[in-house]
Tab-separated table of C-alpha atoms and ligand atoms in Angstrom:
chain	number	residue	atom	x	y	z
C	111	UNK	CA	104.641	86.558	71.878
C	112	UNK	CA	103.275	84.511	68.973
C	113	UNK	CA	99.656	84.297	67.852
C	114	UNK	CA	97.351	82.825	70.441
C	115	UNK	CA	96.273	79.253	69.905
C	116	UNK	CA	92.906	78.432	71.502
C	117	UNK	CA	94.004	74.836	72.007
C	118	UNK	CA	96.494	76.133	74.578
C	119	UNK	CA	94.050	78.540	76.257
C	120	UNK	CA	95.582	77.878	79.693
C	121	UNK	CA	98.816	79.596	78.621
C	122	UNK	CA	97.227	82.958	77.839
C	123	UNK	CA	93.552	82.944	78.924
C	124	UNK	CA	92.843	85.604	81.530
C	125	UNK	CA	90.087	84.205	83.695
C	126	UNK	CA	88.407	81.151	85.086
C	127	UNK	CA	84.829	81.631	86.246
C	128	UNK	CA	83.427	78.781	88.295
C	129	UNK	CA	79.814	77.926	89.024
C	130	UNK	CA	79.042	76.342	92.382
C	131	UNK	CA	76.073	74.111	93.244
C	132	UNK	CA	74.938	73.564	89.661
C	133	UNK	CA	73.820	69.963	90.212
C	134	UNK	CA	71.081	69.393	92.765
C	135	UNK	CA	72.559	66.061	93.938
C	136	UNK	CA	75.893	67.749	94.771
C	137	UNK	CA	74.272	70.744	96.479
C	138	UNK	CA	72.417	68.230	98.664
C	139	UNK	CA	75.493	66.151	99.550
C	140	UNK	CA	77.130	69.338	100.940
C	141	UNK	CA	73.851	70.322	102.653
C	142	UNK	CA	73.566	73.503	100.587
C	143	UNK	CA	70.290	74.981	99.346
C	144	UNK	CA	69.455	74.645	95.636
C	145	UNK	CA	70.412	78.091	94.311
C	146	UNK	CA	67.907	80.387	92.610
C	147	UNK	CA	70.712	82.048	90.675
C	148	UNK	CA	74.203	80.778	89.793
C	149	UNK	CA	76.845	80.924	92.557
C	150	UNK	CA	80.015	82.340	90.931
C	151	UNK	CA	83.611	82.342	92.066
C	152	UNK	CA	86.988	82.868	90.405
C	153	UNK	CA	90.230	81.000	90.024
C	154	UNK	CA	93.291	82.822	88.638
C	155	UNK	CA	95.079	81.458	85.534
C	156	UNK	CA	97.992	80.487	87.813
C	157	UNK	CA	95.686	77.688	89.027
C	158	UNK	CA	95.984	75.780	85.741
C	159	UNK	CA	97.842	72.476	85.627
C	160	UNK	CA	98.034	70.143	82.642
C	161	UNK	CA	98.736	66.399	82.387
C	162	UNK	CA	102.262	65.389	83.279
C	163	UNK	CA	102.380	67.759	86.259
C	164	UNK	CA	101.065	66.888	89.743
C	165	UNK	CA	98.184	68.351	91.705
C	166	UNK	CA	99.820	69.815	94.830
C	167	UNK	CA	98.043	69.595	98.172
C	168	UNK	CA	98.322	72.983	99.921
C	169	UNK	CA	100.044	72.728	103.291
C	170	UNK	CA	97.070	74.312	105.070
C	171	UNK	CA	94.394	71.740	104.151
C	172	UNK	CA	93.575	68.299	105.500
C	173	UNK	CA	90.630	67.742	103.197
C	174	UNK	CA	91.374	68.370	99.526
C	175	UNK	CA	88.406	67.352	97.359
C	176	UNK	CA	88.091	66.589	93.660
C	177	UNK	CA	85.162	68.030	91.694
C	178	UNK	CA	84.979	66.901	88.060
C	179	UNK	CA	83.401	69.517	85.801
C	180	UNK	CA	82.777	70.327	82.165
C	181	UNK	CA	84.755	73.446	81.222
C	182	UNK	CA	83.532	75.762	78.464
C	183	UNK	CA	86.259	77.627	76.557
C	184	UNK	CA	85.228	81.012	75.189
C	185	UNK	CA	86.210	81.764	71.594
C	186	UNK	CA	84.578	85.141	71.032
C	187	UNK	CA	84.399	88.055	73.466
C	188	UNK	CA	81.084	89.437	74.609
C	189	UNK	CA	79.122	91.413	77.185
C	190	UNK	CA	75.424	90.877	77.942
C	191	UNK	CA	75.263	87.937	75.535
C	192	UNK	CA	71.683	86.766	74.928
C	193	UNK	CA	71.079	83.045	75.585
C	194	UNK	CA	70.135	82.600	71.946
C	195	UNK	CA	73.627	83.696	70.813
C	196	UNK	CA	75.584	82.111	73.671
C	197	UNK	CA	76.836	79.034	71.836
C	198	UNK	CA	78.369	81.242	69.107
C	199	UNK	CA	80.819	82.431	71.791
C	200	UNK	CA	82.031	78.908	72.591
C	201	UNK	CA	85.263	77.660	70.964
C	202	UNK	CA	85.235	74.302	72.677
C	203	UNK	CA	85.501	72.486	75.965
C	204	UNK	CA	87.937	70.979	78.440
C	205	UNK	CA	87.435	68.453	81.174
C	206	UNK	CA	88.398	70.176	84.422
C	207	UNK	CA	88.804	69.513	88.105
C	208	UNK	CA	87.770	72.174	90.590
C	209	UNK	CA	90.161	71.148	93.366
C	210	UNK	CA	88.751	72.415	96.658
C	211	UNK	CA	90.203	72.634	100.158
C	212	UNK	CA	86.876	71.675	101.731
C	213	UNK	CA	87.926	72.318	105.334
C	214	UNK	CA	89.066	75.830	104.426
C	215	UNK	CA	85.942	76.461	102.348
C	216	UNK	CA	83.747	75.457	105.308
C	217	UNK	CA	85.699	77.857	107.521
C	218	UNK	CA	85.364	80.686	104.965
C	219	UNK	CA	81.633	80.065	104.635
C	220	UNK	CA	81.071	80.153	108.369
C	221	UNK	CA	83.147	83.339	108.764
C	222	UNK	CA	81.666	85.109	105.722
C	223	UNK	CA	85.092	85.236	104.065
C	224	UNK	CA	85.939	84.872	100.370
C	225	UNK	CA	86.807	81.374	99.131
C	226	UNK	CA	90.241	82.243	97.720
C	227	UNK	CA	92.418	79.942	99.829
C	228	UNK	CA	89.919	77.106	99.317
C	229	UNK	CA	89.632	77.397	95.550
C	230	UNK	CA	92.348	79.554	93.934
C	231	UNK	CA	95.674	77.970	94.989
C	232	UNK	CA	98.294	76.772	92.482
C	233	UNK	CA	97.200	73.562	90.667
C	234	UNK	CA	93.579	74.002	91.782
C	235	UNK	CA	92.466	73.799	88.133
C	236	UNK	CA	93.698	70.652	86.344
C	237	UNK	CA	92.552	70.652	82.705
C	238	UNK	CA	92.467	68.128	79.873
C	239	UNK	CA	93.486	68.823	76.323
C	240	UNK	CA	91.274	71.300	74.462
C	241	UNK	CA	88.175	69.706	72.916
C	242	UNK	CA	86.995	71.475	69.760
C	243	UNK	CA	83.296	72.358	69.829
C	244	UNK	CA	82.379	69.929	67.034
C	245	UNK	CA	83.501	66.987	69.162
C	246	UNK	CA	80.677	67.484	71.668
C	247	UNK	CA	77.403	67.788	69.783
C	248	UNK	CA	75.259	68.324	72.864
C	249	UNK	CA	77.245	69.659	75.863
C	250	UNK	CA	73.999	69.577	77.813
C	251	UNK	CA	73.944	65.801	77.656
C	252	UNK	CA	77.354	64.228	78.232
C	253	UNK	CA	78.523	61.910	80.983
C	254	UNK	CA	81.451	62.926	83.220
C	255	UNK	CA	83.271	60.453	85.432
C	256	UNK	CA	86.139	60.493	87.909
C	257	UNK	CA	88.063	57.657	89.544
C	258	UNK	CA	90.503	57.789	92.461
C	259	UNK	CA	93.010	54.900	92.304
C	260	UNK	CA	90.703	53.056	89.896
C	261	UNK	CA	87.640	53.417	92.138
C	262	UNK	CA	84.709	55.259	90.564
C	263	UNK	CA	83.788	58.274	92.694
C	264	UNK	CA	81.860	60.609	90.412
C	265	UNK	CA	79.599	59.776	87.491
C	266	UNK	CA	77.068	62.328	86.351
C	267	UNK	CA	75.391	63.745	83.298
C	268	UNK	CA	75.413	67.416	82.298
C	269	UNK	CA	71.678	67.000	81.598
C	270	UNK	CA	71.288	67.424	85.367
C	271	UNK	CA	72.773	70.911	85.504
C	272	UNK	CA	70.411	73.384	87.170
C	273	UNK	CA	71.577	76.259	84.925
C	274	UNK	CA	72.359	75.392	81.278
C	275	UNK	CA	75.509	76.476	79.463
C	276	UNK	CA	73.690	79.165	77.409
C	277	UNK	CA	72.062	80.470	80.596
C	278	UNK	CA	75.427	80.619	82.394
C	279	UNK	CA	77.146	82.432	79.502
C	280	UNK	CA	74.340	84.977	79.376
C	281	UNK	CA	74.184	85.418	83.171
C	282	UNK	CA	77.940	85.768	83.645
C	283	UNK	CA	78.501	88.109	80.682
C	284	UNK	CA	75.897	90.515	82.051
C	285	UNK	CA	78.239	91.187	84.997
C	286	UNK	CA	81.703	90.100	83.840
C	287	UNK	CA	82.616	90.500	80.161
C	288	UNK	CA	83.858	87.313	78.565
C	289	UNK	CA	87.058	87.324	76.525
C	290	UNK	CA	88.632	84.806	74.151
C	291	UNK	CA	90.461	82.138	76.155
C	292	UNK	CA	88.278	82.470	79.267
C	293	UNK	CA	87.104	79.238	80.881
C	294	UNK	CA	83.797	78.591	82.619
C	295	UNK	CA	83.608	75.634	85.019
C	296	UNK	CA	80.004	74.494	85.050
C	297	UNK	CA	79.744	72.716	88.396
C	298	UNK	CA	80.152	69.171	89.663
C	299	UNK	CA	77.775	66.224	90.128
C	300	UNK	CA	77.700	64.355	93.442
C	301	UNK	CA	80.448	62.072	94.691
C	302	UNK	CA	83.134	64.562	95.708
C	303	UNK	CA	85.663	63.068	98.130
C	304	UNK	CA	89.088	63.639	99.620
C	305	UNK	CA	92.373	62.850	97.901
C	306	UNK	CA	95.781	62.179	99.446
C	307	UNK	CA	99.399	62.386	98.398
C	308	UNK	CA	100.263	59.589	95.909
C	309	UNK	CA	96.634	59.145	94.772
C	310	UNK	CA	96.021	58.948	91.069
C	311	UNK	CA	92.983	60.694	89.626
C	312	UNK	CA	91.541	59.685	86.288
C	313	UNK	CA	88.599	61.478	84.741
C	314	UNK	CA	86.821	61.523	81.442
C	315	UNK	CA	83.975	62.611	79.271
C	316	UNK	CA	82.464	59.469	77.799
C	317	UNK	CA	83.772	58.766	74.262
C	318	UNK	CA	85.528	62.144	74.076
C	319	UNK	CA	88.492	62.580	76.396
C	320	UNK	CA	90.219	61.193	79.443
C	321	UNK	CA	93.000	62.503	81.656
C	322	UNK	CA	95.156	61.406	84.553
C	323	UNK	CA	96.805	63.347	87.406
C	324	UNK	CA	98.959	62.356	90.357
C	325	UNK	CA	98.518	64.058	93.725
C	326	UNK	CA	101.679	65.226	95.486
C	327	UNK	CA	102.486	67.112	98.666
C	328	UNK	CA	103.727	70.659	98.206
C	329	UNK	CA	107.378	70.968	99.272
C	330	UNK	CA	108.058	73.020	102.377
M	78	UNK	CA	100.470	90.380	69.801
M	79	UNK	CA	103.320	92.841	70.284
M	80	UNK	CA	105.803	92.838	73.157
M	81	UNK	CA	104.190	93.465	76.523
M	82	UNK	CA	104.645	96.901	77.996
M	83	UNK	CA	104.418	96.938	81.798
M	84	UNK	CA	103.053	100.499	81.722
M	85	UNK	CA	99.895	99.044	80.126
M	86	UNK	CA	99.672	96.060	82.485
M	87	UNK	CA	95.858	96.235	82.486
M	88	UNK	CA	95.768	95.194	78.820
M	89	UNK	CA	97.535	91.862	79.320
M	90	UNK	CA	98.004	91.202	83.069
M	91	UNK	CA	96.261	87.998	84.135
M	92	UNK	CA	95.201	88.555	87.694
M	93	UNK	CA	94.195	91.041	90.361
M	94	UNK	CA	94.623	89.875	93.947
M	95	UNK	CA	92.954	92.060	96.536
M	96	UNK	CA	93.611	92.282	100.256
M	97	UNK	CA	90.663	93.094	102.500
M	98	UNK	CA	90.758	94.667	105.968
M	99	UNK	CA	94.385	95.736	105.777
M	100	UNK	CA	93.857	98.995	107.697
M	101	UNK	CA	92.541	98.684	111.234
M	102	UNK	CA	90.476	101.888	110.977
M	103	UNK	CA	88.601	100.536	107.935
M	104	UNK	CA	88.085	97.059	109.441
M	105	UNK	CA	86.510	98.835	112.414
M	106	UNK	CA	84.220	101.083	110.360
M	107	UNK	CA	82.710	97.949	108.744
M	108	UNK	CA	82.560	96.206	112.168
M	109	UNK	CA	84.985	93.493	111.041
M	110	UNK	CA	87.604	91.861	113.260
M	111	UNK	CA	91.263	92.792	112.741
M	112	UNK	CA	92.546	89.844	110.712
M	113	UNK	CA	95.387	87.612	111.934
M	114	UNK	CA	96.249	86.746	108.338
M	115	UNK	CA	95.495	88.604	105.088
M	116	UNK	CA	91.969	88.280	103.662
M	117	UNK	CA	92.371	87.638	99.913
M	118	UNK	CA	89.901	87.880	97.059
M	119	UNK	CA	90.158	88.135	93.268
M	120	UNK	CA	88.961	90.449	90.545
M	121	UNK	CA	89.254	89.353	86.895
M	122	UNK	CA	91.195	91.523	84.398
M	123	UNK	CA	87.841	92.410	82.784
M	124	UNK	CA	87.292	94.597	85.883
M	125	UNK	CA	89.911	97.127	84.768
M	126	UNK	CA	88.855	100.614	83.687
M	127	UNK	CA	91.188	103.487	82.869
M	128	UNK	CA	90.657	107.264	82.887
M	129	UNK	CA	88.316	108.538	80.200
M	130	UNK	CA	85.872	105.666	80.724
M	131	UNK	CA	83.109	105.637	83.358
M	132	UNK	CA	82.664	103.464	86.429
M	133	UNK	CA	79.369	101.643	85.796
M	134	UNK	CA	77.000	100.963	88.691
M	135	UNK	CA	75.738	97.364	88.398
M	136	UNK	CA	71.957	97.192	88.119
M	137	UNK	CA	71.730	94.922	91.170
M	138	UNK	CA	73.283	97.241	93.776
M	139	UNK	CA	71.923	100.209	95.693
M	140	UNK	CA	75.108	100.805	97.644
M	141	UNK	CA	78.235	101.025	95.478
M	142	UNK	CA	81.258	102.035	97.595
M	143	UNK	CA	84.651	103.472	96.676
M	144	UNK	CA	87.784	102.075	98.315
M	145	UNK	CA	91.019	103.858	97.382
M	146	UNK	CA	94.045	101.546	97.456
M	147	UNK	CA	97.695	101.395	96.530
M	148	UNK	CA	98.172	98.818	93.765
M	149	UNK	CA	101.462	96.939	93.418
M	150	UNK	CA	102.359	95.865	89.869
M	151	UNK	CA	104.447	92.694	89.633
M	152	UNK	CA	107.417	92.811	87.277
M	153	UNK	CA	109.018	89.426	87.873
M	154	UNK	CA	107.249	86.080	88.359
M	155	UNK	CA	107.708	84.085	91.536
M	156	UNK	CA	106.419	81.392	93.873
M	157	UNK	CA	107.126	81.281	97.641
M	158	UNK	CA	108.981	84.588	97.460
M	159	UNK	CA	110.802	85.388	100.722
M	160	UNK	CA	109.946	88.784	102.234
M	161	UNK	CA	113.572	89.821	101.849
M	162	UNK	CA	113.354	89.436	98.037
M	163	UNK	CA	109.802	90.668	97.624
M	164	UNK	CA	110.555	94.185	96.418
M	165	UNK	CA	112.711	92.776	93.583
M	166	UNK	CA	109.472	91.408	92.105
M	167	UNK	CA	107.804	94.845	91.997
M	168	UNK	CA	107.842	96.797	88.707
M	169	UNK	CA	105.860	99.727	90.033
M	170	UNK	CA	102.514	100.880	91.355
M	171	UNK	CA	99.125	102.172	90.344
M	172	UNK	CA	96.499	104.020	92.292
M	173	UNK	CA	93.402	101.832	92.277
M	174	UNK	CA	89.799	101.808	93.396
M	175	UNK	CA	88.302	98.615	94.727
M	176	UNK	CA	84.682	99.368	93.785
M	177	UNK	CA	82.420	97.306	96.024
M	178	UNK	CA	78.680	96.607	95.945
M	179	UNK	CA	78.439	96.784	99.742
M	180	UNK	CA	74.842	95.582	99.985
M	181	UNK	CA	75.680	92.495	97.904
M	182	UNK	CA	78.880	91.894	99.874
M	183	UNK	CA	76.923	91.993	103.145
M	184	UNK	CA	74.460	89.476	101.715
M	185	UNK	CA	77.282	87.184	100.524
M	186	UNK	CA	78.975	87.375	103.916
M	187	UNK	CA	75.814	86.473	105.789
M	188	UNK	CA	75.049	83.578	103.411
M	189	UNK	CA	78.635	82.262	103.295
M	190	UNK	CA	78.808	82.904	99.545
M	191	UNK	CA	81.790	84.099	97.480
M	192	UNK	CA	82.091	87.866	96.927
M	193	UNK	CA	82.143	87.732	93.119
M	194	UNK	CA	79.061	89.844	92.373
M	195	UNK	CA	80.146	92.388	95.003
M	196	UNK	CA	83.724	92.800	93.835
M	197	UNK	CA	84.401	91.377	90.353
M	198	UNK	CA	81.913	93.134	88.010
M	199	UNK	CA	82.997	95.124	84.955
M	200	UNK	CA	84.656	98.471	85.909
M	201	UNK	CA	85.138	97.370	89.523
M	202	UNK	CA	88.872	98.131	89.241
M	203	UNK	CA	89.603	101.706	88.077
M	204	UNK	CA	93.364	102.268	87.780
M	205	UNK	CA	95.649	105.253	87.306
M	206	UNK	CA	98.550	105.424	84.942
M	207	UNK	CA	101.442	103.075	85.783
M	208	UNK	CA	103.876	104.532	88.349
M	209	UNK	CA	107.449	103.267	87.894
M	210	UNK	CA	108.955	101.902	91.107
M	211	UNK	CA	111.544	104.703	91.401
M	212	UNK	CA	108.791	107.291	91.752
M	213	UNK	CA	107.700	105.938	95.136
M	214	UNK	CA	110.754	105.583	97.359
M	215	UNK	CA	108.860	104.179	100.339
M	216	UNK	CA	105.536	102.553	99.371
M	217	UNK	CA	105.030	101.813	103.060
M	218	UNK	CA	104.704	105.527	103.788
M	219	UNK	CA	102.621	107.382	101.214
M	220	UNK	CA	99.352	109.245	101.607
M	221	UNK	CA	96.295	108.207	99.574
M	222	UNK	CA	93.236	110.420	99.216
M	223	UNK	CA	89.857	110.266	97.527
M	224	UNK	CA	87.236	112.958	96.931
M	225	UNK	CA	83.651	112.561	95.747
M	226	UNK	CA	82.408	115.727	93.997
M	227	UNK	CA	85.276	117.713	95.560
M	228	UNK	CA	84.515	116.509	99.102
M	229	UNK	CA	87.328	114.640	100.822
M	230	UNK	CA	86.146	111.166	101.857
M	231	UNK	CA	89.299	109.104	102.305
M	232	UNK	CA	92.752	110.177	103.452
M	233	UNK	CA	95.112	107.610	104.846
M	234	UNK	CA	98.727	106.601	104.950
M	235	UNK	CA	100.110	103.228	103.841
M	236	UNK	CA	102.159	103.271	107.058
M	237	UNK	CA	98.952	102.081	108.728
M	238	UNK	CA	98.684	98.855	106.745
M	239	UNK	CA	98.429	95.822	109.019
M	240	UNK	CA	100.381	93.615	106.554
M	241	UNK	CA	103.265	95.287	104.680
M	242	UNK	CA	103.822	95.003	100.932
M	243	UNK	CA	106.753	92.540	101.301
M	244	UNK	CA	104.673	90.443	103.704
M	245	UNK	CA	101.732	90.377	101.271
M	246	UNK	CA	103.918	89.412	98.292
M	247	UNK	CA	105.462	86.599	100.297
M	248	UNK	CA	102.136	85.401	101.748
M	249	UNK	CA	100.262	85.464	98.428
M	250	UNK	CA	103.037	83.844	96.385
M	251	UNK	CA	103.129	80.897	98.768
M	252	UNK	CA	99.620	79.971	97.588
M	253	UNK	CA	99.162	81.717	94.235
M	254	UNK	CA	102.203	82.165	91.980
M	255	UNK	CA	102.753	85.742	90.886
M	256	UNK	CA	103.321	86.562	87.220
M	257	UNK	CA	104.528	89.656	85.411
M	258	UNK	CA	101.639	92.095	85.007
M	259	UNK	CA	99.713	90.882	88.064
M	260	UNK	CA	98.298	93.544	90.370
M	261	UNK	CA	97.936	93.400	94.154
M	262	UNK	CA	95.450	95.789	95.774
M	263	UNK	CA	96.701	96.427	99.284
M	264	UNK	CA	93.522	97.463	101.111
M	265	UNK	CA	91.750	100.714	101.905
M	266	UNK	CA	91.899	103.155	104.811
M	267	UNK	CA	88.671	104.320	106.458
M	268	UNK	CA	86.137	106.658	104.877
M	269	UNK	CA	84.485	104.397	102.323
M	270	UNK	CA	81.101	105.710	101.200
M	271	UNK	CA	78.452	105.308	98.520
M	272	UNK	CA	78.609	106.842	95.060
M	273	UNK	CA	75.782	107.623	92.668
M	274	UNK	CA	75.308	108.090	88.950
M	275	UNK	CA	76.868	111.415	87.815
M	276	UNK	CA	79.274	111.606	90.772
M	277	UNK	CA	82.882	112.455	90.005
M	278	UNK	CA	85.620	110.634	91.900
M	279	UNK	CA	89.094	112.071	92.178
M	280	UNK	CA	91.890	110.260	93.935
M	281	UNK	CA	95.595	110.620	94.332
M	282	UNK	CA	98.845	109.619	95.891
M	283	UNK	CA	100.380	112.757	97.347
M	284	UNK	CA	102.972	114.310	94.987
M	285	UNK	CA	102.887	111.286	92.658
M	286	UNK	CA	99.661	110.811	90.728
M	287	UNK	CA	96.014	111.794	90.554
M	288	UNK	CA	93.098	110.432	88.584
M	289	UNK	CA	89.439	111.224	87.895
M	290	UNK	CA	86.471	108.983	87.072
M	291	UNK	CA	82.796	109.658	86.401
M	292	UNK	CA	80.133	107.296	87.712
M	293	UNK	CA	77.436	106.213	85.255
M	294	UNK	CA	74.484	103.868	85.316
M	295	UNK	CA	74.844	100.668	83.340
M	296	UNK	CA	72.462	100.633	80.351
M	297	UNK	CA	69.641	98.121	80.463
L	258	MG	MG1	91.535	86.144	87.394
L	259	MG	MG1	83.045	73.151	91.624
L	260	MG	MG1	89.343	96.853	99.205
């Protein structure tokens, strides 16, 4: 194996830690309480998909939702990172989709089961190109948007996150050590909705990056 | 990075997929229903701990449980692997503990939240040395045991798994592609119980491997 290149973190990074309900307007649209501490869940690295490859709808869902999120790519390992040092551990960012089988997630929630089938399936984590840290001066104040077939569905600003990026890095690393190449998904603003086979998703961070994915049905 | 050595899968493997409630006697002791399909959850690779290092009790739990489990180490990548080919994807095994903050898990279950804090914290996945495939002729019929301070707490046979190893490999790989170095934890037999700071855990697979871990309190 050759030296690891952070701009291709999805090829070798070992974990994806996702934060749920980090925007009050999205928590409300799903009728969830505003959390008093971050809600964390995991996707495996096998969930990554990059542009040029389709998002595959799992056979078991009838309600696959998009959630556009700012991803934070870790550049320096750490455990129990203080908030004041947190940004030193960031190598950059990626625009990400937290693809969610909402019907399955609702079933898991009502049965007290883990969210794995709803959140961790293959292609559940589409990612943009890597965005070096310098290209986003203030990650706590950027606008994210997502369109389905040219219709705007999500448009939100990271200024409305309940828990800030430094807070999340500190909180997570207290429990789960962060390593180089890890990705943190920081939650989605309101406007999540279902996608179907043949849909085209476009998403962007204003003035920084945009990406495009087709939705396809998984072969039997 | 040097060539990857499967006998040190914990240093570079990218995911840990765990199966819950795979022994009827354990499902019953926790008052859970016998599942009709496997219950899956994830641990991140940062959860690994090997002999010589302690299991750390997270500060937020008062009820940390041991679960002794047979781990299956994947040697060959695959998606939608048929049961008939499943064992060709196995490189070997490891004895594993699925350390579980039971109080936090109960809270997550009742609130419909993911199990991350209960299952995915640092040192939540103690593992033995790697066991080459040839050393366990029939992984569907081996005895696992676990002692806390020399008292036998768990003793069960993999013959009592509800879902067999080939079934699990096939089921998981339909949703989550398997990669070389991945680990599947196959569930625990009955007898789970709480451990405390200073306890010593010993566990083994009859005639194949044994391991020993100390429990310590995480520093503030
Ligand atoms: Mg993982
Ligand atoms: Mg999300
Ligand atoms: Mg277990």
